mmCIF file of C-alpha atoms and ligand atoms in Angstrom:
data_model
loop_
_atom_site.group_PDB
_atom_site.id
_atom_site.type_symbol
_atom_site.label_atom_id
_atom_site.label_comp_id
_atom_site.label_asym_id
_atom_site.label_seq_id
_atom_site.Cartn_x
_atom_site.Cartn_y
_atom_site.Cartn_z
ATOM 1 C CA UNK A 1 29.756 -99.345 -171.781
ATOM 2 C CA UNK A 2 30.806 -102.433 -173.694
ATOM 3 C CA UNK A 3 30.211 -102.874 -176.945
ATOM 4 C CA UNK A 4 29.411 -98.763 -177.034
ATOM 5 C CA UNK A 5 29.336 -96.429 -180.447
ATOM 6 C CA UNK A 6 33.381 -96.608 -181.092
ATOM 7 C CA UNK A 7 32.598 -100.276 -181.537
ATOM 8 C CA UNK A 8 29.927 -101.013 -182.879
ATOM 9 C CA UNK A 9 30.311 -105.096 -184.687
ATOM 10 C CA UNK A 10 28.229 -106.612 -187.289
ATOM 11 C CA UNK A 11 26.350 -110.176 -187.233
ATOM 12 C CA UNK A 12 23.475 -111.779 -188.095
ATOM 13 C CA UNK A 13 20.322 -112.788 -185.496
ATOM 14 C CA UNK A 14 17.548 -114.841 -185.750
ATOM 15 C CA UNK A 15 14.743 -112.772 -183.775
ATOM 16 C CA UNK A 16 12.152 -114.431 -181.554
ATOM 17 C CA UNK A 17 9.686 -114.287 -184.500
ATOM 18 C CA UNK A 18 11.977 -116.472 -186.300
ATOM 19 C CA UNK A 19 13.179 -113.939 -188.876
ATOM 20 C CA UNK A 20 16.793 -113.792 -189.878
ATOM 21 C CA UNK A 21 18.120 -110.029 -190.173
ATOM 22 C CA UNK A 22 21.374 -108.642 -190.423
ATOM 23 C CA UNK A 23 22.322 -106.554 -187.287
ATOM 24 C CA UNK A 24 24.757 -104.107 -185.639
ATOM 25 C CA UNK A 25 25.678 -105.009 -181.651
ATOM 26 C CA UNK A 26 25.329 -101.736 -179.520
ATOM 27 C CA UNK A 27 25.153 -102.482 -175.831
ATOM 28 C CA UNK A 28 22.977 -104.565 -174.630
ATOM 29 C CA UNK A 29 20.797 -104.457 -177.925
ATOM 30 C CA UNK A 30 21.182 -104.789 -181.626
ATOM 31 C CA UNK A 31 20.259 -102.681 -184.686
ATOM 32 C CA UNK A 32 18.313 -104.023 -187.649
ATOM 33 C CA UNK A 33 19.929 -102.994 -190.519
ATOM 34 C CA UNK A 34 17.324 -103.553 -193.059
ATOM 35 C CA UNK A 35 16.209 -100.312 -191.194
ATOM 36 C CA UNK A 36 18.927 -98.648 -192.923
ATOM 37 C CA UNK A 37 19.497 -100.263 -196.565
ATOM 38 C CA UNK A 38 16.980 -102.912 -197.334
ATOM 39 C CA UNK A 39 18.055 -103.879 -200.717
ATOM 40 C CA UNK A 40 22.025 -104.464 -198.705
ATOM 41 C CA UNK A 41 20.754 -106.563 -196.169
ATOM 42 C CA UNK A 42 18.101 -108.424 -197.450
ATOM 43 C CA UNK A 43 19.046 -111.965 -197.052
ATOM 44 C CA UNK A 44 19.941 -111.121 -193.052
ATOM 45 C CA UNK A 45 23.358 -111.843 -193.745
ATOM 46 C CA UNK A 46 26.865 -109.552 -193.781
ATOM 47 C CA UNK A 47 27.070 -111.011 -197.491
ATOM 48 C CA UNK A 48 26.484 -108.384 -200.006
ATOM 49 C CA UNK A 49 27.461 -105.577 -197.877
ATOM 50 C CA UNK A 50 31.000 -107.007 -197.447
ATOM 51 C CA UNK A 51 31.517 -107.613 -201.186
ATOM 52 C CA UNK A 52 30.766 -103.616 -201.436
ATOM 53 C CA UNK A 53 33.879 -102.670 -200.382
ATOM 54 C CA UNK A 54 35.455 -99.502 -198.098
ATOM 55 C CA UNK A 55 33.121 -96.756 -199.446
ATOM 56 C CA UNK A 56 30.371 -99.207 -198.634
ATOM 57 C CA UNK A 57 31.445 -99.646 -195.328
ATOM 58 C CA UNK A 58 32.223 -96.537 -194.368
ATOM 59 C CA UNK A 59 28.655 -95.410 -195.190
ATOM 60 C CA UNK A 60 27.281 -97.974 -193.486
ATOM 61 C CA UNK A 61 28.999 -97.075 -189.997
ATOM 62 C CA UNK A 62 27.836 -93.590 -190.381
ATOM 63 C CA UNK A 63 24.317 -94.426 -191.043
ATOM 64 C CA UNK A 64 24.579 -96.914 -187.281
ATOM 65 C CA UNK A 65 26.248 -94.225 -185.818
ATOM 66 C CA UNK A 66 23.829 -91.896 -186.875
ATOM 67 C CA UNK A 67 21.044 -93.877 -186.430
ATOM 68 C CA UNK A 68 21.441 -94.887 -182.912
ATOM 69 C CA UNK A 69 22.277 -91.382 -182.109
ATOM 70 C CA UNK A 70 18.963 -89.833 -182.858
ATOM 71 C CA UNK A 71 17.359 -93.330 -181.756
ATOM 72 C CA UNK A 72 15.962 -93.583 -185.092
ATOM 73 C CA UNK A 73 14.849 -96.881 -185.079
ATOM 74 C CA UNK A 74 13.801 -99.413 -182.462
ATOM 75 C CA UNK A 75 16.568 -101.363 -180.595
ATOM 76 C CA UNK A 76 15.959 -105.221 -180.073
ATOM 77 C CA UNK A 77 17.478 -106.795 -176.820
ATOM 78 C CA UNK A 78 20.546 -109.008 -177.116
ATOM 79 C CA UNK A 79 18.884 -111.464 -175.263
ATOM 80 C CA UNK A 80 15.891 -111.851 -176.854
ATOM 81 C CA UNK A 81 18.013 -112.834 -180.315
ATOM 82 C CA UNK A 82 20.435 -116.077 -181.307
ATOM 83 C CA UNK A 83 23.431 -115.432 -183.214
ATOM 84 C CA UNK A 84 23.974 -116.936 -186.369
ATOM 85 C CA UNK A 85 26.791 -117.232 -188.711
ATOM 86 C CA UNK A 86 27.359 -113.624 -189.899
ATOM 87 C CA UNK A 87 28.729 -113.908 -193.489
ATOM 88 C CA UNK A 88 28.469 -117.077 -195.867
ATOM 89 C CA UNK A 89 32.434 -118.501 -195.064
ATOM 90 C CA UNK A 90 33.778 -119.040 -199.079
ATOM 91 C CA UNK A 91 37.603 -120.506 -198.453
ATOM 92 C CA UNK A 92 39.272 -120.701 -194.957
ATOM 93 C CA UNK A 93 43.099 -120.728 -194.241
ATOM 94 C CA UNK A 94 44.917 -120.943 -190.917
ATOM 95 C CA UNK A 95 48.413 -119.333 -190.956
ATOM 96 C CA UNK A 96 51.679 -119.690 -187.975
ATOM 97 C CA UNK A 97 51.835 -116.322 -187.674
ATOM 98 C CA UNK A 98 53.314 -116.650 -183.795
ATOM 99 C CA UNK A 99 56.919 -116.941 -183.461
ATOM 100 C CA UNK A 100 56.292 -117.757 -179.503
ATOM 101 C CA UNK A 101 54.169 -120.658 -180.600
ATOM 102 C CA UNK A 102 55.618 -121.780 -183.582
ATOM 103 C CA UNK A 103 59.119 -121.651 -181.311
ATOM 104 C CA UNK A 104 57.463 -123.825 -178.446
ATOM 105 C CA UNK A 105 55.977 -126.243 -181.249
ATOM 106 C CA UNK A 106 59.128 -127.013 -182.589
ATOM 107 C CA UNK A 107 61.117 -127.486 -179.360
ATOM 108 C CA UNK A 108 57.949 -129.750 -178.271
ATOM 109 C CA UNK A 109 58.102 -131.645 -181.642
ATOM 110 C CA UNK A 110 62.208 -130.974 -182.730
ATOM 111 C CA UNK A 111 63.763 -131.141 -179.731
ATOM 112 C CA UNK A 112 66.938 -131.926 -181.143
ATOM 113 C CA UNK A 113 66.263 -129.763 -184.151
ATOM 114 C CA UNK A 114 66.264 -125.649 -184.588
ATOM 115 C CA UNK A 115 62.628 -124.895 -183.492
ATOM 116 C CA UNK A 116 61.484 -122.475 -186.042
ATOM 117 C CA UNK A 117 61.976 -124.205 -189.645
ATOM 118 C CA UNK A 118 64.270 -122.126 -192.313
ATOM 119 C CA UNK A 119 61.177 -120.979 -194.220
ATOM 120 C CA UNK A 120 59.391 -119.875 -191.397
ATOM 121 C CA UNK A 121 61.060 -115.816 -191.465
ATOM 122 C CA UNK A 122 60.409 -115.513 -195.110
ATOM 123 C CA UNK A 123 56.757 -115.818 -195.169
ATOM 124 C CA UNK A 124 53.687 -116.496 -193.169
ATOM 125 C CA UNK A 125 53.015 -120.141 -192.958
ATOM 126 C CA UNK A 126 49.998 -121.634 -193.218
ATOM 127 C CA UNK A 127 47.734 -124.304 -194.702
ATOM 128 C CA UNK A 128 44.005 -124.309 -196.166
ATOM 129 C CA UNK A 129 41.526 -125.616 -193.857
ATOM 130 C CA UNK A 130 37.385 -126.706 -194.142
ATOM 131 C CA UNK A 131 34.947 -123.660 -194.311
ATOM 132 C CA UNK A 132 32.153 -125.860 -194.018
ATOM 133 C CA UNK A 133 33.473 -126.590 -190.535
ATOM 134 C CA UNK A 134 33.491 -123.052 -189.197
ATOM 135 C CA UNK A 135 30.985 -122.794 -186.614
ATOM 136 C CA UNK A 136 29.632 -119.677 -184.767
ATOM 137 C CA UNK A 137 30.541 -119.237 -180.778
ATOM 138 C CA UNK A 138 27.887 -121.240 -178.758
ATOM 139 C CA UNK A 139 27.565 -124.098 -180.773
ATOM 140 C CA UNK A 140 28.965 -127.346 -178.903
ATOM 141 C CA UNK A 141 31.956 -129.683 -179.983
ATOM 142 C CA UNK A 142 31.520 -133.160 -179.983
ATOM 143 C CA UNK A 143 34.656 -134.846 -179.805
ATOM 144 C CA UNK A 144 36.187 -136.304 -182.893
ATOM 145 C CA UNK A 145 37.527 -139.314 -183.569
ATOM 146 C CA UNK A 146 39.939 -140.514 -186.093
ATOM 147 C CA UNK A 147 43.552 -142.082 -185.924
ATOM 148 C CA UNK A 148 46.202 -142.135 -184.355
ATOM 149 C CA UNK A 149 49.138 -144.419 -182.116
ATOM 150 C CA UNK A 150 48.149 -146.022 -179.370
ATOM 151 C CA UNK A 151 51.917 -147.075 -177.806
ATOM 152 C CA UNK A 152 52.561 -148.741 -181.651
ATOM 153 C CA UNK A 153 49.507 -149.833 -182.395
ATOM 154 C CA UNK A 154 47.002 -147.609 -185.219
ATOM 155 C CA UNK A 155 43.581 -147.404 -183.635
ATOM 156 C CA UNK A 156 40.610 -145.530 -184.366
ATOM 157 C CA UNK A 157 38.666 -143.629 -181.779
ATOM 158 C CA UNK A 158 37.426 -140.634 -179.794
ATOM 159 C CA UNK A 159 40.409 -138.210 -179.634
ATOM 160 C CA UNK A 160 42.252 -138.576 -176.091
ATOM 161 C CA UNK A 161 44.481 -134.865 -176.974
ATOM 162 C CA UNK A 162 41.649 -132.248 -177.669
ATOM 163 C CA UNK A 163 42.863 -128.805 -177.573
ATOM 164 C CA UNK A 164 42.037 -125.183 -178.484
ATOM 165 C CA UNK A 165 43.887 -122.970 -180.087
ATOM 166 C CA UNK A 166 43.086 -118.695 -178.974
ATOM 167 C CA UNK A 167 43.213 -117.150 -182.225
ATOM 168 C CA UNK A 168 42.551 -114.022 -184.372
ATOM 169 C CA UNK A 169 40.465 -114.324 -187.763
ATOM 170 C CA UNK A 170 39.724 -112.039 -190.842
ATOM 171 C CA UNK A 171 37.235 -111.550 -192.603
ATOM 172 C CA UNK A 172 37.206 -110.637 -196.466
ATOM 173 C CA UNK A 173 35.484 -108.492 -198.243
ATOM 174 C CA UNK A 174 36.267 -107.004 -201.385
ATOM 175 C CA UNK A 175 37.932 -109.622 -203.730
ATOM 176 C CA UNK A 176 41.067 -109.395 -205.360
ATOM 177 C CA UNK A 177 44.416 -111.138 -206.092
ATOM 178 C CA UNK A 178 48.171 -110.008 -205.832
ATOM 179 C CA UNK A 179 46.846 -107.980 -202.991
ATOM 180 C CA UNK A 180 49.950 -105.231 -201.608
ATOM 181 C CA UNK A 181 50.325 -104.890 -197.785
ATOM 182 C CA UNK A 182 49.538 -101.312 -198.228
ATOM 183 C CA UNK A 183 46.634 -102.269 -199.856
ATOM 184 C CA UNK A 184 45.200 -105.037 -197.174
ATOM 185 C CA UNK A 185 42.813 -102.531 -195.723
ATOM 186 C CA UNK A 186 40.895 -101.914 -198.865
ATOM 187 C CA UNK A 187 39.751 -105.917 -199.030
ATOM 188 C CA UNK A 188 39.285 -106.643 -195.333
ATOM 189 C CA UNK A 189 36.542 -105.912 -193.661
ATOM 190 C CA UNK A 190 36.784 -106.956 -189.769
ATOM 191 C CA UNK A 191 37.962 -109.033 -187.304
ATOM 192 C CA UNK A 192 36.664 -111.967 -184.781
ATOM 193 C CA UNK A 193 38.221 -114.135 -182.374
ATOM 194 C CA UNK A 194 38.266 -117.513 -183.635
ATOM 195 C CA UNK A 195 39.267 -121.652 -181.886
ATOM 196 C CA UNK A 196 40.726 -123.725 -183.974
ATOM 197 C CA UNK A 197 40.050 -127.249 -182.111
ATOM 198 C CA UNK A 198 42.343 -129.712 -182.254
ATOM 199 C CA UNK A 199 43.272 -133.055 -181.739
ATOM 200 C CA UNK A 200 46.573 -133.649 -181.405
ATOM 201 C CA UNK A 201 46.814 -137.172 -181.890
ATOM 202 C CA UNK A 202 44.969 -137.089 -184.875
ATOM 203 C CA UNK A 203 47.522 -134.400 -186.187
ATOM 204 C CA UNK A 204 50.430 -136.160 -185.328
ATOM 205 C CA UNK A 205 49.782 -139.231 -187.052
ATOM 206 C CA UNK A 206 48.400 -138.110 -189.866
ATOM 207 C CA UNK A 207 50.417 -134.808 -190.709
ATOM 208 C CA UNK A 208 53.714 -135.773 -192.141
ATOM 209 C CA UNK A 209 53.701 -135.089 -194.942
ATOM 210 C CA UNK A 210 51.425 -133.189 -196.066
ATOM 211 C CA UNK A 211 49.616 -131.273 -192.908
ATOM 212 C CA UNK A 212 46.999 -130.870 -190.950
ATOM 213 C CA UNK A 213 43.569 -132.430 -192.156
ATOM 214 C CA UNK A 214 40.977 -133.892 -189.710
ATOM 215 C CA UNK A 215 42.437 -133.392 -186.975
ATOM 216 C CA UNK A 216 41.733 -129.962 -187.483
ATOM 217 C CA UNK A 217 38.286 -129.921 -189.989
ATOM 218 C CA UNK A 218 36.105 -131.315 -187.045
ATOM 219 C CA UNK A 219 35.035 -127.818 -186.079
ATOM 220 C CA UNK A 220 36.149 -124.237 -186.207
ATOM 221 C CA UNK A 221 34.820 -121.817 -184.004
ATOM 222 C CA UNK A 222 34.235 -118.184 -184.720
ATOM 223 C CA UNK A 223 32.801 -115.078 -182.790
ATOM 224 C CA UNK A 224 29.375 -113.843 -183.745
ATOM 225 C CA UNK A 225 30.113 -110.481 -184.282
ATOM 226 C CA UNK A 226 32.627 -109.095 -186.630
ATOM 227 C CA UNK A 227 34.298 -105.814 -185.284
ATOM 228 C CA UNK A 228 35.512 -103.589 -188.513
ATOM 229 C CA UNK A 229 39.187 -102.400 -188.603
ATOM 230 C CA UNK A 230 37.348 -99.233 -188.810
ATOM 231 C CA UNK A 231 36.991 -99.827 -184.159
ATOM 232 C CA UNK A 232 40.373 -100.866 -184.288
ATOM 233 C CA UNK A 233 42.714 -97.649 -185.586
ATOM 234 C CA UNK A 234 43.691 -96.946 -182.334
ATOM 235 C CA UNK A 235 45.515 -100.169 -181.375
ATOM 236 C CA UNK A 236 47.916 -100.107 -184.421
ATOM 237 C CA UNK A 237 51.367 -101.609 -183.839
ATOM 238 C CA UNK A 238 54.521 -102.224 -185.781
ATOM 239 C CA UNK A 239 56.153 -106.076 -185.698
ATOM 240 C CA UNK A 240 59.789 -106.599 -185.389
ATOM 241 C CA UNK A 241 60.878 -107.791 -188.313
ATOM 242 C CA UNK A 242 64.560 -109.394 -188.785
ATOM 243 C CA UNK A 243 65.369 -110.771 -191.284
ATOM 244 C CA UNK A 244 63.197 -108.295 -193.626
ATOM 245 C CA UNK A 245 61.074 -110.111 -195.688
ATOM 246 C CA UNK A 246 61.516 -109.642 -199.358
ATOM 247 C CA UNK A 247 59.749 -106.569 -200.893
ATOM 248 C CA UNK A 248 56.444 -107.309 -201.890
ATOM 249 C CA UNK A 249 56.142 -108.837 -197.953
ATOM 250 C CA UNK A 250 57.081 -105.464 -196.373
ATOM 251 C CA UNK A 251 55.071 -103.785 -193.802
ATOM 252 C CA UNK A 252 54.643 -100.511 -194.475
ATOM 253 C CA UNK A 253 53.794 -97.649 -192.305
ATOM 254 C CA UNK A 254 51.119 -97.667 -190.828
ATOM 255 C CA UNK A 255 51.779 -100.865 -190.335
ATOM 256 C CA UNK A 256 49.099 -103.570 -189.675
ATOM 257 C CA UNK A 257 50.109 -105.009 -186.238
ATOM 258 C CA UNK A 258 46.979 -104.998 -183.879
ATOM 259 C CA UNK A 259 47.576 -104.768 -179.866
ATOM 260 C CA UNK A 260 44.647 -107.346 -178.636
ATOM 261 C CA UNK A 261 44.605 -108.756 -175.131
ATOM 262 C CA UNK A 262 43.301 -112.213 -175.495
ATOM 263 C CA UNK A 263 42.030 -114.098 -172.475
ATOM 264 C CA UNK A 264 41.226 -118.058 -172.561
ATOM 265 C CA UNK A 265 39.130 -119.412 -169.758
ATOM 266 C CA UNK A 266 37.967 -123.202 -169.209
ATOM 267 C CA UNK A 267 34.882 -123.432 -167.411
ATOM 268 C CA UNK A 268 35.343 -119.528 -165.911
ATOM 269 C CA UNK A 269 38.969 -120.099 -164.822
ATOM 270 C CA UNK A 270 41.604 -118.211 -166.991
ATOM 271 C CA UNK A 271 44.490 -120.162 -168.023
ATOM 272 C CA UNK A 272 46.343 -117.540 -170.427
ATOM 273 C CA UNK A 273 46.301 -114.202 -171.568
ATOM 274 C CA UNK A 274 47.536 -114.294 -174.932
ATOM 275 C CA UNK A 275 49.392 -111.066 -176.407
ATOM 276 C CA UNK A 276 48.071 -110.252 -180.054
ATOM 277 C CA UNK A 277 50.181 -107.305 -180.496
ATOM 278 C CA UNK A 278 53.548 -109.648 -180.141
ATOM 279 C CA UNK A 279 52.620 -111.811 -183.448
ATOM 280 C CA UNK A 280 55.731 -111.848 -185.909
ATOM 281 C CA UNK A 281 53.053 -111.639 -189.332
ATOM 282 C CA UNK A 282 50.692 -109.286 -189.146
ATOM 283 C CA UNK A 283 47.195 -109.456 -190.928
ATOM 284 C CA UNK A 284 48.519 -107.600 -194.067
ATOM 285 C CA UNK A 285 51.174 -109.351 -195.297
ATOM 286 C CA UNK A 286 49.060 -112.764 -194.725
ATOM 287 C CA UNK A 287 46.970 -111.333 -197.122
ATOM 288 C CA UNK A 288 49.699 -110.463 -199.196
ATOM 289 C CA UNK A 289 51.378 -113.546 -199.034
ATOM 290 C CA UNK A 290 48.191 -115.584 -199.521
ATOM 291 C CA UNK A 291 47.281 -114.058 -203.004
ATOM 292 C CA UNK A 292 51.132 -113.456 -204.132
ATOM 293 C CA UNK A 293 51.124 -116.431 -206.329
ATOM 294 C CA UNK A 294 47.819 -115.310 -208.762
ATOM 295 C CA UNK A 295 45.363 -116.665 -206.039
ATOM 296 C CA UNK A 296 42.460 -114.747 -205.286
ATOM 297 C CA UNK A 297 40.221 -113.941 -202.178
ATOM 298 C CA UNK A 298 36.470 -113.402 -202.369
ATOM 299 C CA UNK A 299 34.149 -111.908 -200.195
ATOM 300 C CA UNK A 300 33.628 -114.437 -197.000
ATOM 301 C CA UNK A 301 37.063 -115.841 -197.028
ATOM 302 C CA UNK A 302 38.410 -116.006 -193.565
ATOM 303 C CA UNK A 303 42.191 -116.219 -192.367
ATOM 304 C CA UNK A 304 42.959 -116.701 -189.025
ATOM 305 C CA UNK A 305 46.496 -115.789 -187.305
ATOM 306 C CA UNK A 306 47.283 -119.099 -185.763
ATOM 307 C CA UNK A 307 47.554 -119.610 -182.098
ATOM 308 C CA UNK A 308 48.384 -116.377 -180.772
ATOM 309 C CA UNK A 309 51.170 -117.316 -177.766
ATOM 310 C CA UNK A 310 53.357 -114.454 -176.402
ATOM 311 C CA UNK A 311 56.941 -114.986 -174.160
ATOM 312 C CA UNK A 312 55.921 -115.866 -170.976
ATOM 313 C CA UNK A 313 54.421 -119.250 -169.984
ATOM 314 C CA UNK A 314 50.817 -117.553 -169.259
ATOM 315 C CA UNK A 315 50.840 -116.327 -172.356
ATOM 316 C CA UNK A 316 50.357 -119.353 -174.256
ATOM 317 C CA UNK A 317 47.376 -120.140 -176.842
ATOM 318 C CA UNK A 318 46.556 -123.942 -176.428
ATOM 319 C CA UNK A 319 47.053 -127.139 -174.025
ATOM 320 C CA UNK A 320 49.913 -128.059 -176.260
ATOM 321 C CA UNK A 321 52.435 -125.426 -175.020
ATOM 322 C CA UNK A 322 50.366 -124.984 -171.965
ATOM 323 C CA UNK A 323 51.069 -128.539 -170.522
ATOM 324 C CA UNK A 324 54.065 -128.733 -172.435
ATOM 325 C CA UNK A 325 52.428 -131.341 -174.902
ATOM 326 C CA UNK A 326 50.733 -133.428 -171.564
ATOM 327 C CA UNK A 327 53.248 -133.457 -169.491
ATOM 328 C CA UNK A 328 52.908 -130.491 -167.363
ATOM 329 C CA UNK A 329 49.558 -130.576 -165.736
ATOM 330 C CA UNK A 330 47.716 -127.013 -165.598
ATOM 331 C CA UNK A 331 46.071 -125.608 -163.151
ATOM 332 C CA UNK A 332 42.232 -125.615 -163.645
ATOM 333 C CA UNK A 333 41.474 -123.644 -160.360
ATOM 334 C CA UNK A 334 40.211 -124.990 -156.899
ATOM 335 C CA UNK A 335 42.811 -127.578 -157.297
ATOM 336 C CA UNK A 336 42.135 -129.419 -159.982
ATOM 337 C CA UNK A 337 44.473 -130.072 -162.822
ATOM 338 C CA UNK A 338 44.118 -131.202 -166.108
ATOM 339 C CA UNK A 339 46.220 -131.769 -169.139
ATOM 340 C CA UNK A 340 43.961 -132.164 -172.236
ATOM 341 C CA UNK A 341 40.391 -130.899 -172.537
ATOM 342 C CA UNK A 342 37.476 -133.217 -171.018
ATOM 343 C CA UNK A 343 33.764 -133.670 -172.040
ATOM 344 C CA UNK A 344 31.850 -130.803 -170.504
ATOM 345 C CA UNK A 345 34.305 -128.466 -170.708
ATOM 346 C CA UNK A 346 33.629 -125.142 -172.014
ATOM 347 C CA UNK A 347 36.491 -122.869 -173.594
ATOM 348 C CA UNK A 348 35.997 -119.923 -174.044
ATOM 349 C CA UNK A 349 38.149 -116.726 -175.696
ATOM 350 C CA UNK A 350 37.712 -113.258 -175.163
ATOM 351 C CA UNK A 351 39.812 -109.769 -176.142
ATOM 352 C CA UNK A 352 40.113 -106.635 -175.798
ATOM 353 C CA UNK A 353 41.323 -103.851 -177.935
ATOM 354 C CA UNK A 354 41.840 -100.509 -175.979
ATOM 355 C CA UNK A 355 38.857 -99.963 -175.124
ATOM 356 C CA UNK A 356 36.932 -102.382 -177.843
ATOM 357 C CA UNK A 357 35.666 -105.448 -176.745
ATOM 358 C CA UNK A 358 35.715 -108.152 -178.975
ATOM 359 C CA UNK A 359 32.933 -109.961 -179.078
ATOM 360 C CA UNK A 360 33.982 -113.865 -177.201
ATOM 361 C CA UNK A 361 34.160 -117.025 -178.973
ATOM 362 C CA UNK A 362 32.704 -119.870 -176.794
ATOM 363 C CA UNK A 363 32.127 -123.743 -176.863
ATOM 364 C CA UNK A 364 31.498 -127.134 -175.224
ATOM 365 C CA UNK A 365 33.181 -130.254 -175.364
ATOM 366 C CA UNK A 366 30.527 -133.401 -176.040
ATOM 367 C CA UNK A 367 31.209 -136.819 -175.537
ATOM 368 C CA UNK A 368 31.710 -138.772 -179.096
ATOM 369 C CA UNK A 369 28.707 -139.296 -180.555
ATOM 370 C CA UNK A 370 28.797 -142.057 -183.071
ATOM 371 C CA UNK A 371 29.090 -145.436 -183.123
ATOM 372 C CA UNK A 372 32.040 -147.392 -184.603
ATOM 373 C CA UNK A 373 31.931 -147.140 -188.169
HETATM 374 CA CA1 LIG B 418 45.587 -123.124 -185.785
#
């Protein structure tokens, strides 16, 4: 089954009685974990038990697994619970970590330039984005607006270039700076599939110089349940590496590669299957890289990969490569075609690991709600 005891994610749930707890997805049905450690769990969110660390977690998943073996306590339906943010989100940063998509980006944007920039084999780019933006899957989008060009003229409006972007997020736990790649696995905790909406003619106008800002802090999507690395030891890959980073960047082996199978879908029909397992970066030496300078991570900071884009076409993480920045029209099934996303439209991303499921990452496109300022 889906979802079954090699699994087993972590999230929080508001139950029908309108009681926040935190719980463990098994099936069709979730665990209360207060069951297990009340004093861990008792504001109903993945909080305190993330900041406890490995040995924490590691008890944890044997108490679940042990507890749903010998049906210890109660199961509550899935269905009869609504997701809520799992873990209080401290900082959020968004990293490149795709040399597919970072390669199509630049021939999109550089055409007459090289399309990866000289930095961009040294270290994992990336740039800090809005935690107070990150929403959990099933909450709808309205559509920003901002500025950008219209032909030469500046104008202000809802966005005409929303995108998605199929990505994969981590989730911190135990703090610490100057983290080693060999290390990573002692501070993070999990993983969830994450969108990072975009507008993309917000981002081009305002970007140079200094990056991305709102047309990327609108919204953030993340998936409601966090699967630990712990479900994941069995999809373990090594990235190709050339040139080798310098030494504190190293992967090491094991190495910290993950082989996901993403899957985008707009409105049901699937418009890529993004590869995972070919990012250049892996999780580790983001990690690495992020807290190399004296910087430290606490418990609830996510990172997220980037849009994850492999070397075919259909592999590709967002409209931008997709439709070849508009100008290639993609198919949306039963004929219709479409460049950017509409109003109404739902995207949603789902992945699998093996046999893991992770859980799917899902939301609407609203019209623009506000007036002119
Ligand atoms: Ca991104």
């Amino acid at each position: 089954m889906s979802f079954g005891i090699d699994n087993l994610p972590y999230g929080s749930v508001i139950g029908a009685d309108g009681r926040r707890f935190a719980a463990a997805r098994f099936g069709a049905d979730v665990l209360d974990l207060s069951h297990l450690d009340p004093d861990l769990f008792a504001g109903g969110t993945l909080d305190a038990f993330l900041a406890g660390g490995r040995p924490i977690w590691t008890r944890v998943r044997a108490d679940v697994v042990d507890a749903l073996t010998a049906d210890r306590y109660p199961l509550t339906p899935l269905a009869d619970v609504t997701p809520v943010l799992a873990f209080t989100v401290a900082d959020y940063v968004d990293f490149y970590a795709s040399e597919h998509h970072a390669t199509n980006a630049g021939r999109i944007f550089r055409p007459d330039g090289a399309a990866l920039t000289p930095n961009w084999k040294h270290q994992p780019l990336g740039y800090h984005g809005r935690s107070g933006s990150v929403v959990v899957s099933g909450t709808d989008v309205p559509r920003p607006r901002g500025q950008f060009l219209d032909g030469d003229a500046v104008t202000f409006g809802p966005t005409r270039r929303l995108d998605f972007e199929a990505e994969v997020a981590f989730v911190v736990g135990r703090p610490g700076s100057r983290i080693a790649v060999a290390d990573a696995d002692d501070h993070i905790f999990g993983v969830c599939l994450l969108n990072d909406w975009s507008a993309r003619d917000m981002q081009g106008f305002e970007t140079p110089p200094l990056g991305p800002f709102l047309g990327k802090s609108f919204a953030t999507s993340i998936g409601a349940w966090i699967t630990p690395l712990d479900a994941l030891a069995g999809v373990r890959t090594a990235p190709r590496q050339d040139p080798l980073p310098l030494p504190h960047l190293r992967e090491t082996d094991p190495a910290h590669g993950l082989r996901l199978d993403l899957e985008v879908r707009i409105n049901g029909q699937v418009v890529s299957r993004p590869p995972f397992g070919a990012m250049y970066w892996t999780y580790a030496q983001m990690l690495a890289h992020l807290t190399s300078n004296g910087s430290a991570v606490r418990a609830g900071d996510l990172f997220a990969s980037g849009t994850v884009s492999g070397p075919d076409r259909g592999h590709r993480g967002c409209l931008l490569e997709l439709t070849w920045n508009g100008t290639e029209p993609l198919d949306r099934g039963d004929g219709a075609t479409g460049t950017w996303l509409e109003d109404g439209d739902e995207v949603t991303i789902a992945a699998t690991a093996g046999a893991v499921t992770l859980a799917e990452v899902r939301g609407r496109v609203l019209p623009s709600v506000s007036a002119d300022p």
